[in-house]
Amino acid sequence: MTSSWQDPYIRNDEEQALAAWAEQLASRFATRAERHDREGSFPFENFAELREAGYLKITVPKRYGGDELSLYNLVQLQERLAYGDGSTALAVGWHIGQVLHFRSSGKWQEPLFAELCRSIVSDGTMINTFASEAASGSPSRGGRPETIAVRTDGGWRITGRKTFSTLSPILDRFVVTAYVPDENCPGEFLVERTERVSIVETWDTLGMRATGSHDVVLDEVFVGEDRRIAGKAEDDGGGWLLHIPACYIGIARAARDYALEFARTYRPNTLSEPISSLPTVRHTIGEMEVELRTARALLYEAAERWDRERSRRPSLRPELGLAKYASVNSAIRIVDLAMRIVGGGSLSRRSPLERYYRDVRAGLHNPPMDNVVLQLLTDSALGEAVATTPPSA
């Protein structure tokens, strides 16, 4: 992977330099991706390099020493990281995406956010929010957390178990959602890792095996009064979640490039030219291009609009969801087509296509889910229909 690729979504020299920077990191991560996938191990060395390179602070506001990059830039960088290693890209995406979310929404009270940002810049601190639970399922479905926060002197005692806790092997602090009985509502709390926090290594999955998304168990963990997240949040439309489709498009592009190189170079002894000359192969390549180019157009348009139309961010939720829906489903289709070009060899564990095939499936289970997006689009369409229906005669 090199910066010589002519990407139509790079708009200036600064973005070209950012892209080249991410591509260099991705190239190194790619050399370790197969091993970590096979072992299901967490790529600590990749995160050490991300920290050293300053990647962890790209969405931190400039006033705290960060780069304050836009959502559009985040998408560019995440797509490139995932080209090298999908698991690393998805995992770090939760960190940089949530920092962008905190920045754009004001969800954290300013003193607490400032403390986090300064720690990210000076120490390479990372953050994620652990909300999913086995009984309540995805928080996007509205289930009440079974994790409980009980008020005590100076704060709360929190007890519960969280699933899908990406980055859990490396975090020294994280946010948890917990039900507050005294208030009959859920709350969010910044938890620091102590001896009352334990990780149960449950993450043994089909795809995205190196994200470290284990279970996290909290046993009466004390959280101080000032560690409850209580900022006056502004609805930002969830634009930060575009780190997810960016990741899966990066994986799909890696699969497409692998198949293209195979088609250009593989010549069975029954042919006088490589298989790229065959009409059926050329047709399949064309199908891959339709999927990739359509998904990338939707993704980058959504990111650009979110950056530009700040006052309309809540109303962009259907478009943001569509970008995720199209990207993930196109990524699955692209990898499938790439494997058809390469043939049975793509099933080998020695082929990166086998890993790409498993990894892109995980996107179906990242928010927003397909049925949620379809409902958003349906509601939007019906709302527009009502608004444009002329009055009865």
Short mmCIF file of C-alpha atoms in Angstrom, two decimals:
data_model
loop_
_atom_site.label_atom_id
_atom_site.label_comp_id
_atom_site.label_asym_id
_atom_site.label_seq_id
_atom_site.Cartn_x
_atom_site.Cartn_y
_atom_site.Cartn_z
CA MET A 1 0.00 0.00 0.00
CA THR A 2 1.51 3.31 -1.05
CA SER A 3 0.43 6.94 -1.26
CA SER A 4 0.72 6.77 -5.06
CA TRP A 5 -2.90 5.56 -5.18
CA GLN A 6 -5.00 8.35 -6.72
CA ASP A 7 -7.86 8.70 -4.27
CA PRO A 8 -10.61 11.06 -5.54
CA TYR A 9 -11.56 11.84 -1.93
CA ILE A 10 -8.22 13.42 -1.06
CA ARG A 11 -8.84 17.14 -1.43
CA ASN A 12 -5.48 18.77 -0.71
CA ASP A 13 -1.81 18.24 0.14
CA GLU A 14 -2.50 18.09 3.88
CA GLU A 15 -4.89 15.19 3.42
CA GLN A 16 -2.41 13.48 1.11
CA ALA A 17 0.21 13.68 3.87
CA LEU A 18 -2.25 12.30 6.44
CA ALA A 19 -3.10 9.43 4.10
CA ALA A 20 0.57 8.56 3.57
CA TRP A 21 1.12 8.63 7.34
CA ALA A 22 -1.72 6.16 7.95
CA GLU A 23 -0.55 3.95 5.09
CA GLN A 24 2.89 3.64 6.67
CA LEU A 25 1.35 2.50 9.94
CA ALA A 26 -0.98 0.12 8.11
CA SER A 27 1.90 -1.47 6.21
CA ARG A 28 3.60 -2.42 9.47
CA PHE A 29 0.38 -3.63 11.06
CA ALA A 30 -0.31 -5.84 8.04
CA THR A 31 2.81 -7.89 8.80
CA ARG A 32 1.33 -8.88 12.19
CA ALA A 33 -2.35 -9.15 11.35
CA GLU A 34 -2.39 -12.83 10.43
CA ARG A 35 -0.58 -13.88 13.61
CA HIS A 36 -2.83 -11.91 15.95
CA ASP A 37 -5.90 -13.17 14.11
CA ARG A 38 -4.78 -16.78 14.38
CA GLU A 39 -3.88 -16.43 18.07
CA GLY A 40 -6.79 -14.16 18.98
CA SER A 41 -4.17 -12.03 20.73
CA PHE A 42 -4.27 -8.30 21.34
CA PRO A 43 -1.78 -6.30 19.20
CA PHE A 44 -0.12 -4.31 21.96
CA GLU A 45 2.79 -3.44 19.67
CA ASN A 46 0.43 -1.79 17.16
CA PHE A 47 -1.00 0.41 19.88
CA ALA A 48 2.46 1.32 21.09
CA GLU A 49 3.20 2.52 17.57
CA LEU A 50 -0.09 4.41 17.37
CA ARG A 51 0.73 6.11 20.65
CA GLU A 52 4.27 6.97 19.55
CA ALA A 53 3.01 8.32 16.23
CA GLY A 54 0.47 10.59 17.93
CA TYR A 55 -2.50 8.85 16.35
CA LEU A 56 -4.40 8.60 19.64
CA LYS A 57 -4.76 12.40 19.84
CA ILE A 58 -6.01 13.10 16.32
CA THR A 59 -9.54 14.01 17.48
CA VAL A 60 -8.53 15.76 20.72
CA PRO A 61 -9.30 19.52 20.56
CA LYS A 62 -6.37 21.78 19.72
CA ARG A 63 -6.83 23.70 22.96
CA TYR A 64 -5.64 20.59 24.80
CA GLY A 65 -2.76 19.80 22.45
CA GLY A 66 -4.59 17.53 20.01
CA ASP A 67 -4.98 17.73 16.24
CA GLU A 68 -8.78 18.29 16.21
CA LEU A 69 -9.17 16.50 12.89
CA SER A 70 -12.53 16.46 11.16
CA LEU A 71 -14.83 13.46 10.75
CA TYR A 72 -13.86 13.41 7.07
CA ASN A 73 -10.17 13.09 8.02
CA LEU A 74 -11.00 10.39 10.57
CA VAL A 75 -12.73 8.36 7.86
CA GLN A 76 -9.73 8.77 5.54
CA LEU A 77 -7.28 7.57 8.19
CA GLN A 78 -9.41 4.70 9.46
CA GLU A 79 -10.01 3.34 5.99
CA ARG A 80 -6.27 3.17 5.47
CA LEU A 81 -5.47 1.59 8.82
CA ALA A 82 -8.05 -1.13 8.15
CA TYR A 83 -6.42 -1.86 4.80
CA GLY A 84 -3.51 -3.19 6.85
CA ASP A 85 -5.30 -4.63 9.90
CA GLY A 86 -9.05 -4.49 10.41
CA SER A 87 -8.97 -5.43 14.09
CA THR A 88 -6.52 -2.68 15.03
CA ALA A 89 -8.46 -0.11 13.01
CA LEU A 90 -11.83 -1.02 14.50
CA ALA A 91 -10.45 -1.04 18.04
CA VAL A 92 -8.66 2.31 17.84
CA GLY A 93 -11.67 3.69 16.00
CA TRP A 94 -13.76 3.38 19.14
CA HIS A 95 -11.26 5.54 21.00
CA ILE A 96 -10.78 8.32 18.45
CA GLY A 97 -14.45 8.21 17.46
CA GLN A 98 -15.67 8.66 21.00
CA VAL A 99 -13.27 11.51 21.66
CA LEU A 100 -14.73 13.20 18.57
CA HIS A 101 -18.23 12.50 19.94
CA PHE A 102 -17.36 14.00 23.32
CA ARG A 103 -15.87 17.02 21.53
CA SER A 104 -18.85 17.63 19.26
CA SER A 105 -21.65 16.88 21.72
CA GLY A 106 -20.33 18.34 24.98
CA LYS A 107 -21.42 15.10 26.61
CA TRP A 108 -18.71 15.31 29.30
CA GLN A 109 -18.52 18.17 31.74
CA GLU A 110 -15.58 20.34 30.73
CA PRO A 111 -13.20 19.71 33.67
CA LEU A 112 -13.48 15.94 33.22
CA PHE A 113 -13.11 16.16 29.44
CA ALA A 114 -10.08 18.43 29.78
CA GLU A 115 -8.46 15.95 32.15
CA LEU A 116 -9.02 13.10 29.70
CA CYS A 117 -7.72 15.06 26.72
CA ARG A 118 -4.56 16.16 28.47
CA SER A 119 -3.92 12.58 29.55
CA ILE A 120 -4.37 11.35 25.96
CA VAL A 121 -1.86 13.92 24.69
CA SER A 122 0.74 13.45 27.43
CA ASP A 123 0.40 9.74 28.24
CA GLY A 124 -1.39 8.11 25.32
CA THR A 125 -4.44 7.32 27.43
CA MET A 126 -7.29 5.59 25.60
CA ILE A 127 -11.01 5.48 26.28
CA ASN A 128 -14.05 3.40 25.36
CA THR A 129 -17.60 3.02 26.63
CA PHE A 130 -18.76 -0.40 27.80
CA ALA A 131 -22.52 -0.63 27.51
CA SER A 132 -23.47 -4.05 26.11
CA GLU A 133 -24.58 -6.84 28.45
CA ALA A 134 -25.57 -10.44 27.89
CA ALA A 135 -29.10 -9.98 29.25
CA SER A 136 -29.93 -6.51 27.90
CA GLY A 137 -28.13 -6.89 24.56
CA SER A 138 -27.05 -3.92 22.50
CA PRO A 139 -27.67 -0.53 24.17
CA SER A 140 -29.02 0.70 20.83
CA ARG A 141 -32.03 -1.59 21.42
CA GLY A 142 -32.96 0.30 24.57
CA GLY A 143 -32.43 -2.46 27.12
CA ARG A 144 -32.01 -1.41 30.75
CA PRO A 145 -28.52 -2.16 32.11
CA GLU A 146 -28.27 -4.86 34.75
CA THR A 147 -25.09 -3.21 35.98
CA ILE A 148 -26.09 -1.27 39.09
CA ALA A 149 -24.72 1.98 40.55
CA VAL A 150 -25.57 2.32 44.25
CA ARG A 151 -24.98 5.67 45.91
CA THR A 152 -22.47 5.74 48.74
CA ASP A 153 -20.46 8.39 50.57
CA GLY A 154 -18.74 10.56 47.97
CA GLY A 155 -19.99 8.68 44.93
CA TRP A 156 -21.22 5.27 43.80
CA ARG A 157 -20.43 1.57 44.05
CA ILE A 158 -20.86 -0.13 40.68
CA THR A 159 -21.39 -3.85 40.16
CA GLY A 160 -22.04 -5.69 36.91
CA ARG A 161 -20.60 -7.40 33.84
CA LYS A 162 -20.11 -5.87 30.41
CA THR A 163 -19.70 -7.75 27.13
CA PHE A 164 -18.08 -6.71 23.82
CA SER A 165 -15.62 -4.54 25.73
CA THR A 166 -13.26 -3.60 22.92
CA LEU A 167 -9.78 -2.44 23.99
CA SER A 168 -10.27 -3.97 27.46
CA PRO A 169 -6.72 -5.42 27.63
CA ILE A 170 -5.13 -1.98 27.31
CA LEU A 171 -7.45 0.49 29.03
CA ASP A 172 -6.76 1.92 32.48
CA ARG A 173 -10.08 3.79 32.47
CA PHE A 174 -13.37 3.44 30.65
CA VAL A 175 -17.00 4.53 30.77
CA VAL A 176 -19.73 2.14 31.88
CA THR A 177 -23.48 2.50 31.71
CA ALA A 178 -25.25 1.50 34.91
CA TYR A 179 -28.77 1.65 36.26
CA VAL A 180 -29.18 4.05 39.19
CA PRO A 181 -32.03 2.69 41.40
CA ASP A 182 -32.44 5.92 43.37
CA GLU A 183 -33.20 7.79 40.14
CA ASN A 184 -34.89 4.98 38.19
CA CYS A 185 -32.73 5.71 35.14
CA PRO A 186 -29.36 4.75 33.65
CA GLY A 187 -26.23 6.82 34.07
CA GLU A 188 -22.70 6.85 32.70
CA PHE A 189 -19.63 6.71 34.92
CA LEU A 190 -15.91 7.01 34.31
CA VAL A 191 -14.31 3.99 35.95
CA GLU A 192 -10.62 3.60 36.70
CA ARG A 193 -9.17 0.12 36.63
CA THR A 194 -8.49 -1.27 40.11
CA GLU A 195 -8.32 -4.69 41.75
CA ARG A 196 -12.14 -4.65 41.73
CA VAL A 197 -12.15 -4.66 37.93
CA SER A 198 -11.38 -7.95 36.22
CA ILE A 199 -11.30 -9.13 32.61
CA VAL A 200 -12.71 -12.51 31.62
CA GLU A 201 -11.14 -13.50 28.31
CA THR A 202 -14.28 -14.52 26.45
CA TRP A 203 -13.42 -13.05 23.04
CA ASP A 204 -13.03 -16.05 20.70
CA THR A 205 -14.94 -15.16 17.58
CA LEU A 206 -15.23 -15.71 13.85
CA GLY A 207 -13.91 -12.28 12.88
CA MET A 208 -12.18 -9.22 14.34
CA ARG A 209 -10.38 -11.61 16.63
CA ALA A 210 -7.69 -9.16 17.78
CA THR A 211 -9.88 -6.37 19.16
CA GLY A 212 -9.68 -7.60 22.75
CA SER A 213 -13.46 -7.36 23.19
CA HIS A 214 -13.60 -9.46 26.36
CA ASP A 215 -16.06 -9.30 29.26
CA VAL A 216 -15.32 -6.77 32.00
CA VAL A 217 -16.55 -7.53 35.52
CA LEU A 218 -17.03 -4.78 38.13
CA ASP A 219 -17.28 -5.79 41.78
CA GLU A 220 -18.47 -2.83 43.87
CA VAL A 221 -16.07 -0.49 42.11
CA PHE A 222 -16.04 2.94 43.72
CA VAL A 223 -16.60 5.90 41.40
CA GLY A 224 -16.32 9.40 42.80
CA GLU A 225 -19.05 12.01 42.53
CA ASP A 226 -17.15 13.98 39.88
CA ARG A 227 -16.72 10.85 37.72
CA ARG A 228 -20.34 10.67 36.66
CA ILE A 229 -20.75 11.88 33.06
CA ALA A 230 -23.15 14.79 33.34
CA GLY A 231 -22.46 17.28 30.57
CA LYS A 232 -25.24 19.03 28.65
CA ALA A 233 -25.07 16.85 25.58
CA GLU A 234 -25.95 18.18 22.15
CA ASP A 235 -27.34 15.71 19.62
CA ASP A 236 -24.56 15.31 17.04
CA GLY A 237 -26.40 12.72 14.96
CA GLY A 238 -23.93 9.96 15.77
CA GLY A 239 -21.52 10.98 13.03
CA TRP A 240 -18.57 9.60 14.98
CA LEU A 241 -19.86 6.08 14.25
CA LEU A 242 -18.61 6.46 10.67
CA HIS A 243 -15.33 5.05 11.94
CA ILE A 244 -17.11 1.68 11.60
CA PRO A 245 -17.97 1.74 7.88
CA ALA A 246 -14.58 3.31 7.15
CA CYS A 247 -12.97 0.23 8.68
CA TYR A 248 -14.97 -2.25 6.62
CA ILE A 249 -14.42 -0.33 3.39
CA GLY A 250 -10.67 -0.46 4.11
CA ILE A 251 -10.83 -4.24 4.47
CA ALA A 252 -12.90 -4.53 1.29
CA ARG A 253 -10.41 -2.43 -0.64
CA ALA A 254 -7.60 -4.70 0.53
CA ALA A 255 -9.56 -7.72 -0.73
CA ARG A 256 -10.27 -6.02 -4.05
CA ASP A 257 -6.59 -5.12 -4.54
CA TYR A 258 -5.52 -8.67 -3.72
CA ALA A 259 -7.94 -10.03 -6.32
CA LEU A 260 -6.83 -7.48 -8.92
CA GLU A 261 -3.19 -8.43 -8.47
CA PHE A 262 -4.09 -12.10 -8.72
CA ALA A 263 -6.09 -11.48 -11.91
CA ARG A 264 -3.22 -9.51 -13.46
CA THR A 265 -0.59 -12.15 -12.71
CA TYR A 266 -2.22 -15.59 -12.65
CA ARG A 267 -2.10 -17.43 -15.97
CA PRO A 268 -3.10 -21.09 -15.92
CA ASN A 269 -1.41 -23.25 -18.57
CA THR A 270 -4.65 -23.35 -20.54
CA LEU A 271 -4.40 -19.62 -21.31
CA SER A 272 -1.94 -17.46 -23.20
CA GLU A 273 -2.79 -14.41 -21.06
CA PRO A 274 -3.56 -13.77 -17.37
CA ILE A 275 -7.13 -14.35 -16.25
CA SER A 276 -7.75 -10.59 -16.25
CA SER A 277 -8.33 -11.04 -19.98
CA LEU A 278 -11.33 -13.33 -19.42
CA PRO A 279 -14.76 -11.68 -19.85
CA THR A 280 -16.18 -13.37 -16.75
CA VAL A 281 -13.30 -12.14 -14.57
CA ARG A 282 -13.53 -8.64 -16.02
CA HIS A 283 -17.26 -8.62 -15.31
CA THR A 284 -16.63 -9.61 -11.68
CA ILE A 285 -14.03 -6.86 -11.32
CA GLY A 286 -16.60 -4.41 -12.64
CA GLU A 287 -19.08 -5.61 -10.04
CA MET A 288 -16.51 -5.02 -7.29
CA GLU A 289 -15.94 -1.49 -8.57
CA VAL A 290 -19.66 -0.69 -8.52
CA GLU A 291 -19.89 -1.79 -4.89
CA LEU A 292 -16.71 -0.05 -3.75
CA ARG A 293 -17.22 3.23 -5.54
CA THR A 294 -20.86 3.54 -4.53
CA ALA A 295 -20.15 2.82 -0.87
CA ARG A 296 -17.19 5.19 -0.71
CA ALA A 297 -19.22 7.97 -2.35
CA LEU A 298 -21.94 7.62 0.29
CA LEU A 299 -19.42 7.39 3.11
CA TYR A 300 -17.39 10.46 2.20
CA GLU A 301 -20.44 12.53 1.34
CA ALA A 302 -21.96 11.73 4.74
CA ALA A 303 -18.74 12.66 6.55
CA GLU A 304 -18.35 15.91 4.60
CA ARG A 305 -21.94 16.93 5.26
CA TRP A 306 -21.61 16.18 8.98
CA ASP A 307 -18.54 18.44 9.17
CA ARG A 308 -20.17 21.22 7.14
CA GLU A 309 -23.78 21.19 8.36
CA ARG A 310 -23.35 21.41 12.10
CA SER A 311 -26.82 22.77 12.80
CA ARG A 312 -28.41 19.90 10.83
CA ARG A 313 -26.46 17.02 12.36
CA PRO A 314 -29.45 15.37 14.10
CA SER A 315 -31.37 15.28 10.81
CA LEU A 316 -28.42 13.61 9.06
CA ARG A 317 -28.91 10.40 11.03
CA PRO A 318 -30.64 8.54 8.13
CA GLU A 319 -27.80 9.48 5.74
CA LEU A 320 -25.17 8.46 8.27
CA GLY A 321 -26.95 5.16 8.80
CA LEU A 322 -27.20 4.62 5.06
CA ALA A 323 -23.44 5.10 4.71
CA LYS A 324 -22.86 2.39 7.30
CA TYR A 325 -25.46 0.04 5.79
CA ALA A 326 -24.08 0.42 2.27
CA SER A 327 -20.44 0.18 3.31
CA VAL A 328 -20.77 -3.01 5.33
CA ASN A 329 -23.02 -4.82 2.89
CA SER A 330 -20.87 -3.75 -0.04
CA ALA A 331 -17.74 -4.86 1.82
CA ILE A 332 -19.23 -8.32 2.28
CA ARG A 333 -20.13 -8.45 -1.41
CA ILE A 334 -16.68 -7.20 -2.50
CA VAL A 335 -14.84 -9.83 -0.48
CA ASP A 336 -17.15 -12.51 -1.85
CA LEU A 337 -16.45 -11.38 -5.43
CA ALA A 338 -12.72 -11.23 -4.75
CA MET A 339 -12.80 -14.84 -3.53
CA ARG A 340 -14.65 -15.90 -6.68
CA ILE A 341 -11.84 -14.41 -8.77
CA VAL A 342 -9.09 -16.08 -6.76
CA GLY A 343 -10.92 -19.39 -6.49
CA GLY A 344 -10.50 -22.18 -3.96
CA GLY A 345 -7.12 -20.88 -2.81
CA SER A 346 -8.94 -17.99 -1.13
CA LEU A 347 -10.25 -20.44 1.49
CA SER A 348 -6.74 -21.19 2.73
CA ARG A 349 -5.66 -19.76 6.06
CA ARG A 350 -2.54 -18.64 4.20
CA SER A 351 -4.66 -16.27 2.11
CA PRO A 352 -5.58 -12.87 3.59
CA LEU A 353 -8.94 -13.18 1.82
CA GLU A 354 -9.96 -15.83 4.33
CA ARG A 355 -9.42 -13.33 7.16
CA TYR A 356 -11.09 -10.50 5.25
CA TYR A 357 -14.12 -12.74 4.67
CA ARG A 358 -14.50 -13.37 8.40
CA ASP A 359 -13.74 -9.80 9.46
CA VAL A 360 -16.28 -8.04 7.24
CA ARG A 361 -19.09 -10.19 8.63
CA ALA A 362 -18.58 -8.49 11.99
CA GLY A 363 -19.81 -5.20 10.55
CA LEU A 364 -23.37 -6.50 10.52
CA HIS A 365 -23.28 -6.52 14.31
CA ASN A 366 -21.85 -3.02 14.80
CA PRO A 367 -24.25 -0.09 15.26
CA PRO A 368 -26.43 1.01 13.70
CA MET A 369 -27.82 -2.41 12.74
CA ASP A 370 -29.36 -2.92 9.29
CA ASN A 371 -32.95 -3.04 10.52
CA VAL A 372 -32.46 0.17 12.51
CA VAL A 373 -31.13 1.94 9.41
CA LEU A 374 -34.01 0.67 7.30
CA GLN A 375 -36.48 1.95 9.89
CA LEU A 376 -34.76 5.37 9.92
CA LEU A 377 -34.98 5.56 6.14
CA THR A 378 -38.61 4.44 6.19
CA ASP A 379 -39.55 7.05 8.79
CA SER A 380 -37.70 9.70 6.80
CA ALA A 381 -39.45 8.75 3.57
CA LEU A 382 -42.89 8.66 5.17
CA GLY A 383 -42.24 11.98 6.87
CA GLU A 384 -41.29 13.56 3.57
CA ALA A 385 -44.37 12.06 1.94
CA VAL A 386 -46.61 13.61 4.58
CA ALA A 387 -44.90 16.97 4.25
CA THR A 388 -45.33 17.06 0.46
CA THR A 389 -48.86 15.66 0.20
CA PRO A 390 -51.18 18.41 -1.10
CA PRO A 391 -54.32 19.14 0.91
CA SER A 392 -57.51 17.39 -0.14
CA ALA A 393 -59.71 19.26 -2.59
#
